[in-house]
């Protein structure tokens, strides 16, 4: 379970992951739509579709908060997480 004092850090971690996933998906869809004939989407349609992987990133982060290092959205346990100070 997530401790109360880790909640702001966890929310910032999940928010960062979701926002960056959205930006990456949106730009990828715009580039694909603008440079190929495979998909033809407007910018608004691309923005809507890009929200799907961003939403999945939020779900992944929430699950990661239960599985991984406390206070982060990482799925890696503390002993395996390279960002953890617990690694010896």
XYZ file of C-alpha atoms in Angstrom:
88
model
C 0.000 0.000 0.000
C 1.179 3.546 -0.709
C 2.088 5.652 2.322
C 0.407 9.065 2.594
C 3.738 10.943 2.583
C 4.683 9.296 -0.745
C 1.450 10.267 -2.496
C 2.603 13.625 -4.000
C 5.742 11.976 -5.396
C 3.700 9.084 -6.780
C 1.140 11.401 -8.390
C 3.914 13.470 -9.969
C 5.520 10.269 -11.288
C 2.274 8.980 -12.792
C 1.422 12.417 -14.227
C 4.821 12.722 -15.879
C 4.520 9.273 -17.428
C 0.987 9.928 -18.687
C 1.748 13.364 -20.150
C 4.878 12.178 -21.924
C 3.077 9.100 -23.260
C 0.321 11.362 -24.594
C 2.794 13.711 -26.288
C 4.718 10.810 -27.836
C 1.549 9.120 -29.110
C 0.088 12.377 -30.440
C 3.269 13.316 -32.300
C 3.646 9.778 -33.644
C 0.105 9.760 -34.993
C 0.498 13.233 -36.518
C 3.740 12.200 -38.198
C 2.215 8.986 -39.514
C -0.865 10.806 -40.794
C 1.195 13.550 -42.414
C 3.835 11.401 -44.081
C 1.971 8.262 -45.146
C -1.286 7.250 -46.748
C -1.785 4.508 -44.165
C -3.924 6.674 -41.876
C -5.799 9.884 -42.513
C -6.726 11.628 -39.290
C -7.292 15.224 -38.323
C -5.356 16.781 -35.460
C -8.459 16.485 -33.255
C -8.870 12.800 -34.063
C -5.177 12.255 -33.400
C -5.479 14.020 -30.043
C -8.377 11.794 -29.041
C -6.631 8.599 -30.070
C -3.435 9.645 -28.263
C -5.416 9.790 -25.013
C -5.828 5.995 -25.061
C -2.165 5.097 -24.409
C -1.931 7.985 -21.934
C -4.849 6.518 -20.002
C -3.171 3.129 -20.070
C -0.014 4.758 -18.662
C -2.069 5.992 -15.698
C -3.418 2.490 -15.095
C 0.084 1.036 -15.421
C 1.402 3.589 -12.930
C -1.358 2.827 -10.454
C -0.596 -0.893 -10.630
C 3.118 -0.129 -10.391
C 2.529 1.782 -7.173
C 1.304 -1.459 -5.650
C 3.954 -3.750 -7.143
C 7.169 -1.756 -7.260
C 9.242 0.596 -5.170
C 7.162 2.536 -2.667
C 6.181 6.043 -3.739
C 6.851 5.535 -7.446
C 4.991 4.158 -10.447
C 7.861 1.803 -11.229
C 7.064 -1.903 -11.502
C 10.579 -2.862 -10.472
C 11.026 -3.992 -6.872
C 13.339 -1.794 -4.800
C 16.143 -4.342 -4.936
C 16.096 -4.336 -8.761
C 15.243 -0.683 -9.414
C 18.339 1.213 -10.638
C 16.902 4.474 -9.253
C 16.559 3.003 -5.783
C 19.046 3.853 -3.069
C 18.493 0.398 -1.595
C 20.706 -1.297 -4.208
C 23.940 -2.566 -2.765
